[in-house]
PDB file of C-alpha atoms in Angstrom:
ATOM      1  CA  UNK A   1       0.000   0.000   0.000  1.00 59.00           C
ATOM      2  CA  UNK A   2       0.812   3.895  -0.110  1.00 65.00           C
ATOM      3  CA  UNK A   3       3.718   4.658   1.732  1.00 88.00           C
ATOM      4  CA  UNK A   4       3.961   8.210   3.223  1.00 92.00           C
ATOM      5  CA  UNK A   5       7.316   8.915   5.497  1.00 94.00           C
ATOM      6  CA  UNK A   6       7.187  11.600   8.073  1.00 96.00           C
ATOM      7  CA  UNK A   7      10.589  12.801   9.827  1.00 96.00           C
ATOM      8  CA  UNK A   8      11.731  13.392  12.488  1.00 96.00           C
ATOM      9  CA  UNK A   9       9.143  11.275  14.780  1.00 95.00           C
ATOM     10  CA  UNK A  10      10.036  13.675  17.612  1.00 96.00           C
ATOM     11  CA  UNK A  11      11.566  16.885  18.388  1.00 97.00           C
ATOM     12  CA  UNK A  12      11.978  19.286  21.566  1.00 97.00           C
ATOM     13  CA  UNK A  13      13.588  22.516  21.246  1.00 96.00           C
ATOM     14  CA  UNK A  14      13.898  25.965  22.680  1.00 96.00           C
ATOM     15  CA  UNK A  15      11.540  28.398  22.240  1.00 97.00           C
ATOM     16  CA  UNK A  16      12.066  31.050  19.865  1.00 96.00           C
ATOM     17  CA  UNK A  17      13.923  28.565  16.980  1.00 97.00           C
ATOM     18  CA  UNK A  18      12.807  27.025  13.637  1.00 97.00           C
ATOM     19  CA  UNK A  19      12.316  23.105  13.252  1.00 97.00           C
ATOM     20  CA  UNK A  20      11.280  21.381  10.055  1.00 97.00           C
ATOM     21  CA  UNK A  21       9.298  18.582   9.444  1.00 97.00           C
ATOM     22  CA  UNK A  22       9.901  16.520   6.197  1.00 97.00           C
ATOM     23  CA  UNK A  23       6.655  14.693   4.627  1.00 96.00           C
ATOM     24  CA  UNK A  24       8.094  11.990   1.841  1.00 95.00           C
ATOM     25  CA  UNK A  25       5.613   9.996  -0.256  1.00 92.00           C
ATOM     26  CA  UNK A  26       7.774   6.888  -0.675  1.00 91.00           C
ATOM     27  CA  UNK A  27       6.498   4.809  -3.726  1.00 87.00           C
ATOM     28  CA  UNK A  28       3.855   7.146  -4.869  1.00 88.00           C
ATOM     29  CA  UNK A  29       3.613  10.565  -6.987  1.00 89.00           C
ATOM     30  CA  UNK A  30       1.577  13.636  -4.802  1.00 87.00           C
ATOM     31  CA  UNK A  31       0.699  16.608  -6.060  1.00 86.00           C
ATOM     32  CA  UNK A  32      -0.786  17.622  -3.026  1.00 88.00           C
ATOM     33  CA  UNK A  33      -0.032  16.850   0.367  1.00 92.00           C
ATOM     34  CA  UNK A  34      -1.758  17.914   3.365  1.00 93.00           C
ATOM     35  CA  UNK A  35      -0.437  19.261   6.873  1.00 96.00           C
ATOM     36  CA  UNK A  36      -2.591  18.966   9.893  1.00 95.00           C
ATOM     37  CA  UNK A  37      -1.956  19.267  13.983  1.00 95.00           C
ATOM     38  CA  UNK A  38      -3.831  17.206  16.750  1.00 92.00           C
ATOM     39  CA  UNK A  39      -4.011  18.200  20.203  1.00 87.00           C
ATOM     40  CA  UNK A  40      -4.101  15.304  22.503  1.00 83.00           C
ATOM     41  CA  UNK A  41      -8.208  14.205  22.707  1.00 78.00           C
ATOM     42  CA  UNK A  42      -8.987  16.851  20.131  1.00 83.00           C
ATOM     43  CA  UNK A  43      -9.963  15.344  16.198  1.00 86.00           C
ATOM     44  CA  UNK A  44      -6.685  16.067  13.346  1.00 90.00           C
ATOM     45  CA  UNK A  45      -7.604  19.839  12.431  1.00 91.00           C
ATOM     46  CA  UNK A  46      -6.419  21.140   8.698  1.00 92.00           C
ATOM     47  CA  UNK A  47      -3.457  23.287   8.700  1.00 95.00           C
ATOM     48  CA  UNK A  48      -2.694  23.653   4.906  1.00 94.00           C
ATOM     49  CA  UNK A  49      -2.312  22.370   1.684  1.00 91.00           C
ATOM     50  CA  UNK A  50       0.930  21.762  -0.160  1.00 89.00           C
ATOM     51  CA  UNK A  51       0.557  22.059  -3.894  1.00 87.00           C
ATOM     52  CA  UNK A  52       3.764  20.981  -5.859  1.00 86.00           C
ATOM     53  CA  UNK A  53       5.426  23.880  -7.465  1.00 84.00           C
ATOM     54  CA  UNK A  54       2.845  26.154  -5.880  1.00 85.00           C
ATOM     55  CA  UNK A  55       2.476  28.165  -2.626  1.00 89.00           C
ATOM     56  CA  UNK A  56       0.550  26.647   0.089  1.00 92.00           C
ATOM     57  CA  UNK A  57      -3.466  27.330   1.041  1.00 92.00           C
ATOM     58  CA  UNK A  58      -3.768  27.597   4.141  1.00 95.00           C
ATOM     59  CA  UNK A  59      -6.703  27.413   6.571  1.00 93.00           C
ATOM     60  CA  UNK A  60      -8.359  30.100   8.731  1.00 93.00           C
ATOM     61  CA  UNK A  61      -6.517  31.111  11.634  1.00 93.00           C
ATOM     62  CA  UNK A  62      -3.459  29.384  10.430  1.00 95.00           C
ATOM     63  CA  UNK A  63      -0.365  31.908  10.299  1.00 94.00           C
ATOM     64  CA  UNK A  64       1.341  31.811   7.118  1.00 93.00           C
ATOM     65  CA  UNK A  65       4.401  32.853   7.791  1.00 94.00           C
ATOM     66  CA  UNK A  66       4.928  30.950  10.808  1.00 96.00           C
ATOM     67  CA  UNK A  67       4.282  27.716   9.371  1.00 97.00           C
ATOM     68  CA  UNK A  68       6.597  27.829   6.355  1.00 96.00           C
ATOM     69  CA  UNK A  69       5.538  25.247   3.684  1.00 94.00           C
ATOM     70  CA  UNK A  70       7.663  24.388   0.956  1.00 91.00           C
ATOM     71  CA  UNK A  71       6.401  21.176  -2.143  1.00 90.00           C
ATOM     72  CA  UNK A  72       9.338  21.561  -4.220  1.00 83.00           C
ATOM     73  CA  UNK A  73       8.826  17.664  -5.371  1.00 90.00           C
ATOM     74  CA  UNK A  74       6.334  15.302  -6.614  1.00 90.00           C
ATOM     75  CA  UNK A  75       7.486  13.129  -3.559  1.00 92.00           C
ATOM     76  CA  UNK A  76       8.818  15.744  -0.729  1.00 94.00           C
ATOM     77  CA  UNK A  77       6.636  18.307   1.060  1.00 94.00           C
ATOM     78  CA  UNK A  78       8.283  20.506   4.553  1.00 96.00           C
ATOM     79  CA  UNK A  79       6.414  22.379   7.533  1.00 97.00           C
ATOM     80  CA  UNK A  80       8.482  24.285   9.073  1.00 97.00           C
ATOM     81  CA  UNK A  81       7.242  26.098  12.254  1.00 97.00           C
ATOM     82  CA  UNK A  82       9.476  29.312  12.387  1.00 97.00           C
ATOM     83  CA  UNK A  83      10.263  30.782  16.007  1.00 96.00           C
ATOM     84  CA  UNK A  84       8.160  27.641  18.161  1.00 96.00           C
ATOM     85  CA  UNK A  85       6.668  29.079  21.036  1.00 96.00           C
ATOM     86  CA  UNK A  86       5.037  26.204  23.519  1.00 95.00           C
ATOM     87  CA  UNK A  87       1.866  26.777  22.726  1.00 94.00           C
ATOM     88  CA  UNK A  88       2.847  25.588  19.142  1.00 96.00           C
ATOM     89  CA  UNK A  89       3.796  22.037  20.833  1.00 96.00           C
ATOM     90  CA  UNK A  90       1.786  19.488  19.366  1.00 95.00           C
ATOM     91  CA  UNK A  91       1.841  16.437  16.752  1.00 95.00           C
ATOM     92  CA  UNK A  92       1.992  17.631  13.340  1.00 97.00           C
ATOM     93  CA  UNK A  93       0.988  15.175  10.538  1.00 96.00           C
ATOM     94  CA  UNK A  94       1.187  15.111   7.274  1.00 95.00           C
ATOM     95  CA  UNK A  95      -1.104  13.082   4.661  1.00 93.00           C
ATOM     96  CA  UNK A  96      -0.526  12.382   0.484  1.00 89.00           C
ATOM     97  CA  UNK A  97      -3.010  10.841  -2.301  1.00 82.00           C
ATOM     98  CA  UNK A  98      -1.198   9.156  -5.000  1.00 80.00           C
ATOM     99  CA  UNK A  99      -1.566  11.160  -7.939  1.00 75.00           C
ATOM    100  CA  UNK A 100      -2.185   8.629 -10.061  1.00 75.00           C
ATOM    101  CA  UNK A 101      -5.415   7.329  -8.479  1.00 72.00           C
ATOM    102  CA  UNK A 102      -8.578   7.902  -7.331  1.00 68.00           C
ATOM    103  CA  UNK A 103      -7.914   7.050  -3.536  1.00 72.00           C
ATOM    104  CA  UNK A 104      -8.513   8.319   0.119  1.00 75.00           C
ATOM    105  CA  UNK A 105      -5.006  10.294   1.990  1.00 82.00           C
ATOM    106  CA  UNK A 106      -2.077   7.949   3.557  1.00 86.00           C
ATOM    107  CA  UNK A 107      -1.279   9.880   6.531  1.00 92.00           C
ATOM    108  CA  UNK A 108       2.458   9.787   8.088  1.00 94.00           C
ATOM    109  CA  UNK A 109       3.140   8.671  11.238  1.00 93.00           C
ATOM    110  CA  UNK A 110       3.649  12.143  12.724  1.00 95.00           C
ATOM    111  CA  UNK A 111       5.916  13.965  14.784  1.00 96.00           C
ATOM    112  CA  UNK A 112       5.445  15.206  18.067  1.00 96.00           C
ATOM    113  CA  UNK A 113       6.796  18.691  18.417  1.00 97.00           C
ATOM    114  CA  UNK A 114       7.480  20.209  22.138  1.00 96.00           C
ATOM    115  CA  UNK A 115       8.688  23.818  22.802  1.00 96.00           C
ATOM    116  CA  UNK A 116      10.797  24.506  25.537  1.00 96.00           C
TER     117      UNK A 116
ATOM    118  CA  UNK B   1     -22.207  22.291  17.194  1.00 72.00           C
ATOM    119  CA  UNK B   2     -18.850  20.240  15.411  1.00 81.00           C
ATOM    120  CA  UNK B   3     -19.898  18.926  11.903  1.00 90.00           C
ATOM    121  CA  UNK B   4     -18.909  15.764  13.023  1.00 94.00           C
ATOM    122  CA  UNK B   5     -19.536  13.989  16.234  1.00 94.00           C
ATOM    123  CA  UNK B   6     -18.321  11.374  17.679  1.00 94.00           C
ATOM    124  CA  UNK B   7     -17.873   9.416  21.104  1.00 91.00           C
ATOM    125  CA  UNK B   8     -14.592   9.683  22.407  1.00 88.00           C
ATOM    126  CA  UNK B   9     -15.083   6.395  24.830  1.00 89.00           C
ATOM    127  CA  UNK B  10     -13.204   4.428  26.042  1.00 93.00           C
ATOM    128  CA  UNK B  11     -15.225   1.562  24.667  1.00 96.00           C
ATOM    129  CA  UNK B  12     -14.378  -1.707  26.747  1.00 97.00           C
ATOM    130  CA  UNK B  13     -15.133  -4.779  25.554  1.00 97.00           C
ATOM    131  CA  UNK B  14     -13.710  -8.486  25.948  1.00 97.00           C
ATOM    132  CA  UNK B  15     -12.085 -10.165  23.123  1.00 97.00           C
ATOM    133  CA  UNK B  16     -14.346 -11.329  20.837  1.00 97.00           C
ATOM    134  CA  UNK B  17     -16.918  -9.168  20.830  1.00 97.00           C
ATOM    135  CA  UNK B  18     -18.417  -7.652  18.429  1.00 97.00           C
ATOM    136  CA  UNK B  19     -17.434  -3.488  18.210  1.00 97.00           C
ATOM    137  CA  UNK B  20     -19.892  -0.976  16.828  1.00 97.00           C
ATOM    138  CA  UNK B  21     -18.384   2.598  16.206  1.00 97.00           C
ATOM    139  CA  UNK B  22     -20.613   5.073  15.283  1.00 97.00           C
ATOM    140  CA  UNK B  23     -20.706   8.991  13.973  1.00 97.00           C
ATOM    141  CA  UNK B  24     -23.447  11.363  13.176  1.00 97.00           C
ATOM    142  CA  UNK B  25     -22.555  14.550  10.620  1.00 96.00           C
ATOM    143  CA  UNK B  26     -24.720  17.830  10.103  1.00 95.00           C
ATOM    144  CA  UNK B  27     -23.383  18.508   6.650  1.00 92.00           C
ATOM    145  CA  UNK B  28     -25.367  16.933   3.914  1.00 92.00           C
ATOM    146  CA  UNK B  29     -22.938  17.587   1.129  1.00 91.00           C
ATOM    147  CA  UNK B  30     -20.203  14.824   2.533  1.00 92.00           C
ATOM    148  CA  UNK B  31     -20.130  12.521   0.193  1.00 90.00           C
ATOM    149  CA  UNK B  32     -17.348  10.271   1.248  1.00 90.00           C
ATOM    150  CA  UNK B  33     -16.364   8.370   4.571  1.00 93.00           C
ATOM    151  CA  UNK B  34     -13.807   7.266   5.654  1.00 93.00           C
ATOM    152  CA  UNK B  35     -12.818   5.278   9.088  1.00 96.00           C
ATOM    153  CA  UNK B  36      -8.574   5.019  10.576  1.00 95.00           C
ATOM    154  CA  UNK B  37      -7.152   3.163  12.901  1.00 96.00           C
ATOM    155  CA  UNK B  38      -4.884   5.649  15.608  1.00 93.00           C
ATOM    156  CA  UNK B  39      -2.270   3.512  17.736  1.00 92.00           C
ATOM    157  CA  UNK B  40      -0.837   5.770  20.617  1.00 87.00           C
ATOM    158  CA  UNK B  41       1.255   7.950  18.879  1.00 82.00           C
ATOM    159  CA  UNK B  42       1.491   7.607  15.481  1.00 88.00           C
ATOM    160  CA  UNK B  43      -0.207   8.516  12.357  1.00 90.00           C
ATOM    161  CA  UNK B  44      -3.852   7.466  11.174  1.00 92.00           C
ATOM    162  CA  UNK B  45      -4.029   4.386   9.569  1.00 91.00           C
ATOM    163  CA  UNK B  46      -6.841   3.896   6.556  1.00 90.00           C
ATOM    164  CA  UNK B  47      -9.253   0.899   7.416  1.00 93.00           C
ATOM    165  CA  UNK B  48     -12.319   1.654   4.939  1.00 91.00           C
ATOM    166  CA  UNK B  49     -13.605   4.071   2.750  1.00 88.00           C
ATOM    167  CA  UNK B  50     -17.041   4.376   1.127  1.00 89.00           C
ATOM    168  CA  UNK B  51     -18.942   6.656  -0.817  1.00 85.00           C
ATOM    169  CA  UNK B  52     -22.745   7.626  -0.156  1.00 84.00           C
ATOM    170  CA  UNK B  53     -25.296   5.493   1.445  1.00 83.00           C
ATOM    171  CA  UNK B  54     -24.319   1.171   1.647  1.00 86.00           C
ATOM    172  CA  UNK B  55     -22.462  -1.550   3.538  1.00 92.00           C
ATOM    173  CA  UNK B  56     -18.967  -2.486   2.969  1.00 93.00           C
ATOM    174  CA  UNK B  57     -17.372  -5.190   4.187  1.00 95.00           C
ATOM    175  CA  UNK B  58     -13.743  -6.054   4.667  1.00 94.00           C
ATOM    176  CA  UNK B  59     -12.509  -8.800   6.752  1.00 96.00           C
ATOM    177  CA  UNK B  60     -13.635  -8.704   9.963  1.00 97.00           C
ATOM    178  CA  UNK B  61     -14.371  -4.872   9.506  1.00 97.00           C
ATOM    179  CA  UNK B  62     -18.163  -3.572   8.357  1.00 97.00           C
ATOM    180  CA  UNK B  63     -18.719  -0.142   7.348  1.00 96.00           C
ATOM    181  CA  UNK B  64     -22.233   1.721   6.915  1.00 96.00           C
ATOM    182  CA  UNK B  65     -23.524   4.495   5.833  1.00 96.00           C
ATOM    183  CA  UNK B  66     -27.076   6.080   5.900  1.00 94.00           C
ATOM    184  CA  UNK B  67     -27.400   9.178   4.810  1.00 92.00           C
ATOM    185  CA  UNK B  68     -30.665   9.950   5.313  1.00 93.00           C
ATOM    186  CA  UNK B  69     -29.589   9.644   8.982  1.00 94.00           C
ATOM    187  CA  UNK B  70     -26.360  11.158   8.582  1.00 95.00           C
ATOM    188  CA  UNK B  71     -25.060   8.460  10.641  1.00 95.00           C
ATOM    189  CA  UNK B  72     -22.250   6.331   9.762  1.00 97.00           C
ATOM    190  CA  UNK B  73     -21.141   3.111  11.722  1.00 97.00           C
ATOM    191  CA  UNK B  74     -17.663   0.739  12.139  1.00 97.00           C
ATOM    192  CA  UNK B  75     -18.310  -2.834  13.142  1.00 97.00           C
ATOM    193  CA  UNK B  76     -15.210  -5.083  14.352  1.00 98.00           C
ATOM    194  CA  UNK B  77     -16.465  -8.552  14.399  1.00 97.00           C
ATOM    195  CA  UNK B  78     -14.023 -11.096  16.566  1.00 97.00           C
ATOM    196  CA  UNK B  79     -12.592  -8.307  18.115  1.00 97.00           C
ATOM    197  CA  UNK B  80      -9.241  -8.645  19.496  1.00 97.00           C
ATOM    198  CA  UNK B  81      -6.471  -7.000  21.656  1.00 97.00           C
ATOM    199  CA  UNK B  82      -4.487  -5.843  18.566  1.00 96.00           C
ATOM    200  CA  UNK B  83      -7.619  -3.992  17.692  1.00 97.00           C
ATOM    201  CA  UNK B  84      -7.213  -1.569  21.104  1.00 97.00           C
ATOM    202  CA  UNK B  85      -6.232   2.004  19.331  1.00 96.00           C
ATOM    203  CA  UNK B  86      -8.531   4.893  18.672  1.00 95.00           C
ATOM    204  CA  UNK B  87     -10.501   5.234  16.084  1.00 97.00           C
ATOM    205  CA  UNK B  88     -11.290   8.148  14.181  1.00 96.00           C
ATOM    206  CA  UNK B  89     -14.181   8.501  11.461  1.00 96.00           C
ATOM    207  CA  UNK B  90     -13.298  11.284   8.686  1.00 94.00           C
ATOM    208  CA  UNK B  91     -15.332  12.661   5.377  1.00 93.00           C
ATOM    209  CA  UNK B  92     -15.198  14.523   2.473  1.00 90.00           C
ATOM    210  CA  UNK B  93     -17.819  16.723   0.120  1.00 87.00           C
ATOM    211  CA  UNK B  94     -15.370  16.483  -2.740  1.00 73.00           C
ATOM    212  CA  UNK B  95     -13.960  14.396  -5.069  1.00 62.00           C
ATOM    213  CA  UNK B  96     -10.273  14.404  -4.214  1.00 62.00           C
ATOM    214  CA  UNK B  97     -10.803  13.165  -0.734  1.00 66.00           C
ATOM    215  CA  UNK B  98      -9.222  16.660   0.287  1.00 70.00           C
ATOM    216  CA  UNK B  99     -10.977  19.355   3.074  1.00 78.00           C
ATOM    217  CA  UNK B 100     -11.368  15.884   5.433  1.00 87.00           C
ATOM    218  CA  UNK B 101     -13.206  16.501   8.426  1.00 91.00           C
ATOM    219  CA  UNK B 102     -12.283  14.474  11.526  1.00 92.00           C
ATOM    220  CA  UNK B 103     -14.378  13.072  14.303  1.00 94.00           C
ATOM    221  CA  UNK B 104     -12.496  13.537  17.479  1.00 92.00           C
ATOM    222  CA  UNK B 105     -11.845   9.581  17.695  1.00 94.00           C
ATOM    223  CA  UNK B 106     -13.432   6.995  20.113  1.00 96.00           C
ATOM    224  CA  UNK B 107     -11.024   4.911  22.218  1.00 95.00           C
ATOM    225  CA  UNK B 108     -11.286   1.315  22.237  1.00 97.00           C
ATOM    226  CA  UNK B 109      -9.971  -1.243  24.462  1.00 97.00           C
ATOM    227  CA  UNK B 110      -9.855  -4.529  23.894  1.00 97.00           C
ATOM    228  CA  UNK B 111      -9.137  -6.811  26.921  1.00 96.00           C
ATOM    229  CA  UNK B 112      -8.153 -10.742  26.324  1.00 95.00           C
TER     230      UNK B 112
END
């Protein structure tokens, strides 16, 4: 089945830097890929939507330029949360649809971000 | 009021029972449905997708629709431990599966 790659699994780090947060689909094309963040108990809530050689559209409420996203690939999507504050601590995960057919998203297996 | 609800459990139940997992939805234009599998930690997994009203079957997992309703169900027949992981129903209104909208997940536990 549709392979999608997330890395790293888990990151701390101090508040105020950047981390980045690589989405890979591994044996499938994606045009699009899709970001989203889950709060522990809450339902996976939309953050944006990666369009290959396009900017990003992001949802309501979601800060543009403090979740950087960058599609520069068929296979390879980035989130990168710019100046983490802990209230940005969460698990970010990303999700792909094969290109090439008609089929639901493969989600990664998400990584759990916590700012110091 | 969420445009998807769902239980968040726990749901208990001995191994080899049968599991029914259920969601109601207030907006009639989803179209497709979709049910994952959650372990602690990790990302969620796809067990079924359907479109519209109907069964489908897959193994030991049933999924239902009824639109008319706007109610949508999971059964796990023979359930066992390695089923124990949350369980999150998710649709669509369009036709690239994109805009998914989550139900918050209901916990299940499966004890042997």
């Amino acid at each position: 089945g549709a392979v999608v790659s997330q890395h790293p699994s888990r990151v701390i780090c101090k508040s105020g830097t950047s981390v980045k947060i690589e989405c890979r689909s591994l044996d499938f094309q994606a045009t699009t890929m899709f970001w989203y963040r889950q709060f522990p108990k809450q339902s996976l809530m939309l953050m944006a939507t990666s369009n290959e050689g396009s900017k990003a559209t992001y949802e309501q409420g979601v800060e543009k330029d403090k979740f950087l996203i960058n599609h520069a690939s068929l296979t390879l999507s980035t989130l990168t949360v710019t100046s983490a504050h802990p209230e940005d601590s969460s698990f970010y995960i990303c999700s792909a649809r094969d290109s090439a057919n008609y089929s639901p998203l493969h989600f990664g297996n998400g990584t759990r971000l916590t700012v110091t | 009021q969420k445009e998807v609800e769902q239980d968040p459990g726990p749901l208990s139940v001995p191994e080899g029972a049968i599991v029914s997992l259920n969601c109601t939805y207030s907006n009639s234009a989803f179209q497709y449905f979709m049910w994952y599998r959650q372990y602690s930690r990790k990302g969620p997994e796809l067990l079924m997708y359907t479109y519209s009203s109907g069964n489908k079957e897959d193994g030991r997992f049933t999924a239902q629709v009824d639109k008319s309703s706007k109610y949508i169900s999971l059964f796990i027949r023979d359930s066992q431990p390695s089923d124990s992981a949350t369980y999150l129903c998710a649709m669509s209104a369009n036709t690239g599966f994109q805009k998914l909208v989550f139900g918050t997940g209901t916990r299940l536990l499966v004890s042997p």
